Amino acid sequence: MTNRVFPHPILSLFLWILWLMLNNSTAAGDIIFSLILAIVIPIFTSPYWEEKIVLHKPLLFAKFFCIVMWDILVSNIVVAKLILDKNDKLHPGFVAIDLDIKHPFGISILANTISLTPGTVSCDLTVDRKQLIVHFLDLKDPESAAQEIKNRYEKPLMEVYESC
Amino acid sequence: MLETVLHIAFLIVSVAMFLSFYRLIIGPDAIDRVLALDTLYINSIAILILYGIYETSSLYFEVALLISIMGFVGTIALSKFLLRGDIIE
Amino acid sequence: MFEIVLSVLILIGAFFTLVGSIGLYKLPGFYMRLHGPTKATTLGVGTILIASSIYFTVKTGSLSLHEFLIALFLFITAPVSAHLMSKVALHIGTKRVDRTQDYIDKKDDKDSLD
């Protein structure tokens, strides 16, 4: 029964919060209307969602989210310094990172995280989804840079998505 | 005090928009110009939000939201066009 | 107090926006330019949005969270557009700065156009 009414509970929750935020109010009418939307939209669009959206280990994901936010803050300051200094000493470089993570959604979150943290941009994914090509603004040591990304971002993501 | 700070912020963001616009004009490659346009729309979101604070009106929020959506679609369309020479196959 | 916090947030946001555009203006080569705007601008606009949220919450007396929608949207879309632009540049063969180090195995492909 819950499957019939809420085929995608996370999507429903997301839509509900999204509509309330968009209207910027918690009036009773808005809450009821957004609840109707949150129930109706997932039912009508469920043929297009091939796989179920699931979130295993939400606590671990929240911890990962906090780490990423902190890194964005810290490395923004670092990159701002790099940009404002003289740019002749920067050593840009491309590195191919071997991926252990298999889940497609996990890979896309990893690529987005790499792009969001300053100093690195994910450029391309090879066809076999085994390597992610990353551009570094200032590359000192390719080995340790790749290792740091693997340890810091890929490990928690693999733990979250390994069971899917 | 807030008004003075907002005036300074307007000035700073305007300079930022001017620099992106300069890159839009000189950018040696087409992809540089796409990047400059991308930066330009994000800057315009910043200036609209600041103007919304200045006028104490949440009307400008909707404008900023629309620009952020349209700007993203525009960037994707231009990149796709450069990649394939076509947007929708 | 409220005005000071707001002013600091607005100035930080404006400063990072400017840094992003300075990066776009002065860095050599497309791939390096990509780093300036997509990063600093995201934090810049993010801070300004937080300031706006605080301002309207205090001004109207009710919680104003819709600014975070823009922040959320930008944080999802900024990496996607950066990824697509750098992918385009890689496939078109945009010129790199001469001192760029390259650790990509050449075995991969010219046909990963999708």
Short mmCIF file of C-alpha atoms in Angstrom, two decimals:
data_model
loop_
_atom_site.label_atom_id
_atom_site.label_comp_id
_atom_site.label_asym_id
_atom_site.label_seq_id
_atom_site.Cartn_x
_atom_site.Cartn_y
_atom_site.Cartn_z
CA MET A 1 0.00 0.00 0.00
CA THR A 2 2.74 2.45 0.86
CA ASN A 3 4.32 1.53 -2.45
CA ARG A 4 1.16 2.53 -4.26
CA VAL A 5 0.83 5.92 -2.59
CA PHE A 6 4.52 6.73 -2.23
CA PRO A 7 6.47 4.99 -4.99
CA HIS A 8 9.46 7.23 -4.23
CA PRO A 9 9.38 8.45 -0.64
CA ILE A 10 12.56 10.50 -0.92
CA LEU A 11 11.33 12.22 -4.07
CA SER A 12 8.03 12.99 -2.34
CA LEU A 13 9.79 14.48 0.65
CA PHE A 14 12.05 16.52 -1.60
CA LEU A 15 9.12 17.87 -3.65
CA TRP A 16 7.21 18.76 -0.50
CA ILE A 17 10.09 20.76 0.96
CA LEU A 18 10.87 22.31 -2.43
CA TRP A 19 7.34 23.62 -2.90
CA LEU A 20 7.22 25.06 0.61
CA MET A 21 10.56 26.78 0.07
CA LEU A 22 9.47 28.14 -3.28
CA ASN A 23 6.37 29.70 -1.76
CA ASN A 24 8.31 30.73 1.33
CA SER A 25 5.37 30.11 3.61
CA THR A 26 4.04 27.49 6.01
CA ALA A 27 0.38 28.45 5.70
CA ALA A 28 -2.07 25.56 5.95
CA GLY A 29 -3.18 25.89 2.33
CA ASP A 30 0.37 25.70 1.04
CA ILE A 31 1.15 22.66 3.17
CA ILE A 32 -1.91 20.80 1.89
CA PHE A 33 -1.33 21.76 -1.74
CA SER A 34 2.33 20.75 -1.56
CA LEU A 35 1.33 17.42 0.01
CA ILE A 36 -1.02 16.80 -2.94
CA LEU A 37 1.79 17.62 -5.36
CA ALA A 38 4.25 15.43 -3.46
CA ILE A 39 1.88 12.47 -3.78
CA VAL A 40 0.66 13.04 -7.34
CA ILE A 41 3.90 13.92 -9.16
CA PRO A 42 5.87 10.75 -8.20
CA ILE A 43 2.90 8.57 -9.19
CA PHE A 44 2.62 10.14 -12.64
CA THR A 45 6.35 10.23 -13.30
CA SER A 46 7.23 6.84 -11.80
CA PRO A 47 7.57 5.15 -15.26
CA TYR A 48 10.52 7.44 -15.93
CA TRP A 49 12.36 6.52 -12.73
CA GLU A 50 13.95 3.25 -13.70
CA GLU A 51 15.69 2.58 -10.44
CA LYS A 52 14.46 3.42 -6.99
CA ILE A 53 16.08 6.39 -5.32
CA VAL A 54 17.47 5.11 -2.07
CA LEU A 55 19.74 6.56 0.53
CA HIS A 56 21.60 4.05 2.62
CA LYS A 57 23.44 5.29 5.66
CA PRO A 58 22.11 8.85 5.71
CA LEU A 59 24.39 9.71 8.63
CA LEU A 60 27.49 8.84 6.66
CA PHE A 61 26.18 10.88 3.76
CA ALA A 62 25.59 13.85 6.06
CA LYS A 63 29.15 13.55 7.35
CA PHE A 64 30.42 13.45 3.77
CA PHE A 65 28.34 16.56 2.99
CA CYS A 66 29.89 18.44 5.93
CA ILE A 67 33.42 17.45 4.87
CA VAL A 68 32.73 18.70 1.34
CA MET A 69 31.32 22.02 2.58
CA TRP A 70 34.35 22.56 4.79
CA ASP A 71 36.70 21.73 1.91
CA ILE A 72 34.89 24.17 -0.38
CA LEU A 73 35.37 26.92 2.21
CA VAL A 74 39.05 26.20 2.86
CA SER A 75 40.16 25.63 -0.69
CA ASN A 76 38.24 28.66 -1.96
CA ILE A 77 40.57 30.77 0.13
CA VAL A 78 43.59 28.84 -1.15
CA VAL A 79 42.52 29.25 -4.78
CA ALA A 80 41.74 32.94 -4.27
CA LYS A 81 45.33 33.37 -3.06
CA LEU A 82 46.67 31.42 -6.06
CA ILE A 83 44.66 33.57 -8.47
CA LEU A 84 45.63 36.89 -6.93
CA ASP A 85 49.35 35.99 -6.75
CA LYS A 86 51.53 35.92 -9.79
CA ASN A 87 50.32 33.13 -12.06
CA ASP A 88 53.71 32.24 -13.60
CA LYS A 89 54.55 29.78 -10.83
CA LEU A 90 51.39 27.71 -11.14
CA HIS A 91 51.83 24.19 -12.49
CA PRO A 92 48.57 23.04 -14.00
CA GLY A 93 48.21 19.39 -14.90
CA PHE A 94 45.88 16.61 -15.93
CA VAL A 95 45.67 13.44 -13.85
CA ALA A 96 43.69 10.30 -14.65
CA ILE A 97 42.22 8.85 -11.46
CA ASP A 98 41.41 5.13 -11.45
CA LEU A 99 37.93 4.67 -10.10
CA ASP A 100 36.95 1.83 -7.78
CA ILE A 101 33.39 3.01 -7.43
CA LYS A 102 30.97 1.37 -9.84
CA HIS A 103 27.56 2.84 -9.12
CA PRO A 104 26.74 5.48 -11.81
CA PHE A 105 25.07 7.85 -9.37
CA GLY A 106 28.08 7.56 -7.07
CA ILE A 107 30.40 8.39 -9.95
CA SER A 108 28.42 11.49 -10.85
CA ILE A 109 28.39 12.66 -7.23
CA LEU A 110 32.15 12.10 -7.06
CA ALA A 111 32.70 14.11 -10.26
CA ASN A 112 30.48 16.93 -8.98
CA THR A 113 32.32 16.99 -5.67
CA ILE A 114 35.68 17.21 -7.42
CA SER A 115 34.42 20.08 -9.55
CA LEU A 116 32.93 21.91 -6.59
CA THR A 117 36.07 21.89 -4.48
CA PRO A 118 38.31 24.63 -5.82
CA GLY A 119 41.58 23.78 -7.49
CA THR A 120 40.25 20.73 -9.29
CA VAL A 121 37.84 20.24 -12.18
CA SER A 122 36.67 16.86 -13.43
CA CYS A 123 37.07 17.01 -17.19
CA ASP A 124 36.04 13.70 -18.65
CA LEU A 125 35.07 10.14 -17.86
CA THR A 126 36.44 7.40 -20.06
CA VAL A 127 33.93 5.23 -21.91
CA ASP A 128 34.48 2.20 -19.68
CA ARG A 129 33.83 4.33 -16.55
CA LYS A 130 37.16 3.29 -15.09
CA GLN A 131 39.05 6.56 -15.18
CA LEU A 132 38.13 10.11 -14.34
CA ILE A 133 40.31 12.81 -15.87
CA VAL A 134 40.86 15.69 -13.47
CA HIS A 135 42.50 19.03 -14.12
CA PHE A 136 44.48 20.53 -11.24
CA LEU A 137 45.19 24.24 -11.04
CA ASP A 138 48.44 23.72 -9.16
CA LEU A 139 49.79 20.18 -9.28
CA LYS A 140 52.71 19.37 -6.99
CA ASP A 141 52.71 15.59 -6.81
CA PRO A 142 50.28 13.67 -9.06
CA GLU A 143 50.42 10.44 -7.00
CA SER A 144 49.53 11.96 -3.65
CA ALA A 145 46.93 14.29 -5.18
CA ALA A 146 45.07 11.36 -6.73
CA GLN A 147 45.43 9.37 -3.50
CA GLU A 148 43.99 12.20 -1.44
CA ILE A 149 40.90 12.46 -3.63
CA LYS A 150 40.41 8.71 -3.40
CA ASN A 151 40.72 8.63 0.37
CA ARG A 152 38.75 11.76 1.12
CA TYR A 153 35.81 11.52 -1.28
CA GLU A 154 35.67 8.14 -2.94
CA LYS A 155 35.87 5.97 0.20
CA PRO A 156 32.80 7.44 1.94
CA LEU A 157 30.85 7.44 -1.32
CA MET A 158 31.70 3.78 -1.89
CA GLU A 159 30.47 2.94 1.58
CA VAL A 160 27.21 4.75 0.89
CA TYR A 161 26.62 3.21 -2.53
CA GLU A 162 28.27 -0.19 -2.33
CA SER A 163 25.05 -1.93 -1.38
CA CYS A 164 23.10 -0.65 -4.37
CA MET B 1 25.92 51.39 7.30
CA LEU B 2 24.22 48.63 5.36
CA GLU B 3 23.49 51.05 2.55
CA THR B 4 27.15 52.04 2.21
CA VAL B 5 28.24 48.40 2.21
CA LEU B 6 25.65 47.62 -0.46
CA HIS B 7 26.95 50.47 -2.60
CA ILE B 8 30.50 49.13 -2.28
CA ALA B 9 29.26 45.63 -3.12
CA PHE B 10 27.44 46.96 -6.20
CA LEU B 11 30.69 48.53 -7.32
CA ILE B 12 32.72 45.34 -6.76
CA VAL B 13 30.26 43.10 -8.57
CA SER B 14 30.02 45.61 -11.43
CA VAL B 15 33.79 45.46 -11.82
CA ALA B 16 33.53 41.66 -11.85
CA MET B 17 30.86 41.85 -14.56
CA PHE B 18 33.03 44.21 -16.55
CA LEU B 19 35.99 41.81 -16.37
CA SER B 20 33.82 38.89 -17.55
CA PHE B 21 32.47 41.07 -20.33
CA TYR B 22 36.03 41.91 -21.37
CA ARG B 23 36.81 38.18 -21.56
CA LEU B 24 33.62 37.71 -23.58
CA ILE B 25 34.89 40.19 -26.15
CA ILE B 26 38.55 39.17 -26.41
CA GLY B 27 38.25 35.44 -25.54
CA PRO B 28 40.50 33.72 -28.07
CA ASP B 29 38.27 30.67 -28.46
CA ALA B 30 34.54 30.11 -28.68
CA ILE B 31 34.64 28.01 -25.50
CA ASP B 32 36.25 30.92 -23.63
CA ARG B 33 33.24 33.02 -24.58
CA VAL B 34 30.87 30.35 -23.30
CA LEU B 35 32.75 30.37 -19.99
CA ALA B 36 32.57 34.17 -19.88
CA LEU B 37 28.80 34.07 -20.46
CA ASP B 38 28.48 31.47 -17.69
CA THR B 39 30.35 33.75 -15.28
CA LEU B 40 28.32 36.75 -16.44
CA TYR B 41 25.00 35.18 -15.55
CA ILE B 42 26.23 34.11 -12.13
CA ASN B 43 27.45 37.66 -11.53
CA SER B 44 24.07 39.01 -12.57
CA ILE B 45 22.40 36.71 -10.02
CA ALA B 46 24.67 38.19 -7.35
CA ILE B 47 23.83 41.77 -8.32
CA LEU B 48 20.09 41.02 -8.46
CA ILE B 49 20.11 39.51 -4.97
CA LEU B 50 22.02 42.53 -3.69
CA TYR B 51 19.47 44.83 -5.32
CA GLY B 52 16.69 42.84 -3.70
CA ILE B 53 18.28 43.53 -0.28
CA TYR B 54 18.70 47.19 -1.22
CA GLU B 55 15.05 47.61 -2.17
CA THR B 56 13.78 45.24 0.58
CA SER B 57 11.73 43.43 -2.01
CA SER B 58 11.61 39.71 -2.65
CA LEU B 59 10.45 40.30 -6.24
CA TYR B 60 14.02 40.14 -7.47
CA PHE B 61 14.39 36.65 -6.06
CA GLU B 62 12.14 35.26 -8.79
CA VAL B 63 14.16 37.04 -11.45
CA ALA B 64 17.37 35.57 -10.05
CA LEU B 65 15.87 32.07 -9.95
CA LEU B 66 14.76 32.36 -13.58
CA ILE B 67 18.14 33.65 -14.69
CA SER B 68 19.91 30.80 -12.89
CA ILE B 69 17.74 28.23 -14.68
CA MET B 70 17.91 29.84 -18.11
CA GLY B 71 21.64 30.50 -17.77
CA PHE B 72 22.33 26.85 -17.01
CA VAL B 73 20.26 25.70 -19.99
CA GLY B 74 22.02 28.24 -22.18
CA THR B 75 25.49 27.08 -21.12
CA ILE B 76 24.57 23.44 -21.74
CA ALA B 77 23.06 24.25 -25.14
CA LEU B 78 26.10 26.24 -26.26
CA SER B 79 28.52 23.53 -25.05
CA LYS B 80 26.51 20.82 -26.78
CA PHE B 81 26.50 22.88 -29.94
CA LEU B 82 30.28 23.23 -29.82
CA LEU B 83 30.67 19.51 -29.08
CA ARG B 84 28.40 18.17 -31.82
CA GLY B 85 27.53 21.07 -34.10
CA ASP B 86 23.94 20.40 -33.19
CA ILE B 87 21.82 20.74 -30.06
CA ILE B 88 18.99 18.26 -30.50
CA GLU B 89 19.50 15.26 -32.71
CA MET C 1 25.20 43.54 15.39
CA PHE C 2 22.84 42.22 12.76
CA GLU C 3 24.04 44.86 10.31
CA ILE C 4 27.69 44.02 10.95
CA VAL C 5 27.19 40.31 10.27
CA LEU C 6 25.22 41.16 7.14
CA SER C 7 27.84 43.62 5.91
CA VAL C 8 30.68 41.14 6.44
CA LEU C 9 28.78 38.42 4.56
CA ILE C 10 27.94 40.75 1.67
CA LEU C 11 31.52 41.99 1.40
CA ILE C 12 32.93 38.44 1.46
CA GLY C 13 30.48 37.43 -1.25
CA ALA C 14 31.28 40.41 -3.44
CA PHE C 15 35.01 39.85 -2.93
CA PHE C 16 34.85 36.20 -4.02
CA THR C 17 32.71 37.13 -7.01
CA LEU C 18 35.38 39.61 -7.99
CA VAL C 19 38.17 37.04 -7.47
CA GLY C 20 36.35 34.66 -9.80
CA SER C 21 36.17 37.26 -12.52
CA ILE C 22 39.79 38.31 -11.96
CA GLY C 23 40.73 34.68 -12.47
CA LEU C 24 38.73 34.65 -15.68
CA TYR C 25 40.46 37.82 -16.76
CA LYS C 26 44.11 37.12 -16.01
CA LEU C 27 44.76 33.36 -15.92
CA PRO C 28 46.44 32.00 -19.04
CA GLY C 29 44.81 29.18 -20.99
CA PHE C 30 41.24 27.94 -20.97
CA TYR C 31 41.67 25.09 -18.49
CA MET C 32 43.18 27.36 -15.87
CA ARG C 33 40.53 30.01 -16.45
CA LEU C 34 37.87 27.40 -15.75
CA HIS C 35 39.00 27.27 -12.11
CA GLY C 36 38.38 30.91 -11.31
CA PRO C 37 34.71 31.54 -12.03
CA THR C 38 33.16 28.14 -11.36
CA LYS C 39 34.61 28.03 -7.85
CA ALA C 40 34.86 31.50 -6.44
CA THR C 41 31.59 32.59 -7.95
CA THR C 42 29.72 29.72 -6.36
CA LEU C 43 30.96 30.64 -2.89
CA GLY C 44 30.49 34.34 -3.63
CA VAL C 45 26.86 33.98 -4.65
CA GLY C 46 26.34 31.46 -1.82
CA THR C 47 27.45 33.97 0.82
CA ILE C 48 25.33 36.75 -0.69
CA LEU C 49 22.32 34.41 -0.66
CA ILE C 50 22.90 33.59 3.03
CA ALA C 51 23.05 37.33 3.74
CA SER C 52 19.78 37.85 1.88
CA SER C 53 18.16 35.02 3.80
CA ILE C 54 19.20 36.50 7.15
CA TYR C 55 18.08 39.97 6.09
CA PHE C 56 14.58 38.94 5.03
CA THR C 57 14.16 36.65 8.04
CA VAL C 58 14.87 39.54 10.40
CA LYS C 59 12.96 42.12 8.32
CA THR C 60 9.72 40.18 7.88
CA GLY C 61 9.88 38.20 11.12
CA SER C 62 9.18 34.89 9.39
CA LEU C 63 11.73 32.39 8.16
CA SER C 64 12.89 33.11 4.62
CA LEU C 65 14.48 30.05 3.07
CA HIS C 66 13.78 30.38 -0.62
CA GLU C 67 17.24 31.85 -1.24
CA PHE C 68 18.66 28.42 -0.51
CA LEU C 69 16.82 27.16 -3.58
CA ILE C 70 19.09 29.26 -5.79
CA ALA C 71 22.12 28.15 -3.79
CA LEU C 72 21.09 24.50 -4.12
CA PHE C 73 20.45 24.90 -7.83
CA LEU C 74 23.80 26.62 -8.41
CA PHE C 75 25.66 23.96 -6.41
CA ILE C 76 24.11 21.26 -8.55
CA THR C 77 24.50 22.98 -11.92
CA ALA C 78 27.88 24.71 -11.61
CA PRO C 79 29.93 21.46 -11.65
CA VAL C 80 27.83 20.08 -14.50
CA SER C 81 28.44 23.06 -16.75
CA ALA C 82 32.13 23.15 -15.78
CA HIS C 83 32.44 19.45 -16.60
CA LEU C 84 30.71 19.88 -19.95
CA MET C 85 32.80 22.91 -20.92
CA SER C 86 36.09 21.20 -20.11
CA LYS C 87 34.91 18.10 -21.97
CA VAL C 88 34.18 20.24 -25.02
CA ALA C 89 37.59 21.86 -24.73
CA LEU C 90 39.28 18.44 -24.50
CA HIS C 91 37.49 17.17 -27.60
CA ILE C 92 37.96 20.31 -29.67
CA GLY C 93 41.61 20.31 -28.62
CA THR C 94 41.78 23.75 -27.06
CA LYS C 95 45.35 24.92 -26.57
CA ARG C 96 46.90 24.28 -23.16
CA VAL C 97 49.46 26.31 -21.33
CA ASP C 98 52.91 24.99 -22.28
CA ARG C 99 53.89 23.96 -18.78
CA THR C 100 50.81 21.76 -18.33
CA GLN C 101 51.78 18.34 -16.97
CA ASP C 102 49.93 15.45 -18.49
CA TYR C 103 49.37 12.15 -16.71
CA ILE C 104 46.65 10.75 -18.93
CA ASP C 105 47.30 7.37 -20.52
CA LYS C 106 46.97 7.82 -24.22
CA LYS C 107 45.17 4.51 -24.65
CA ASP C 108 41.81 6.16 -24.18
CA ASP C 109 39.77 7.14 -26.93
CA LYS C 110 38.61 9.74 -29.28
CA ASP C 111 35.11 8.34 -29.34
CA SER C 112 33.73 9.05 -25.89
CA LEU C 113 31.47 11.72 -27.29
CA ASP C 114 28.45 10.82 -25.24
#
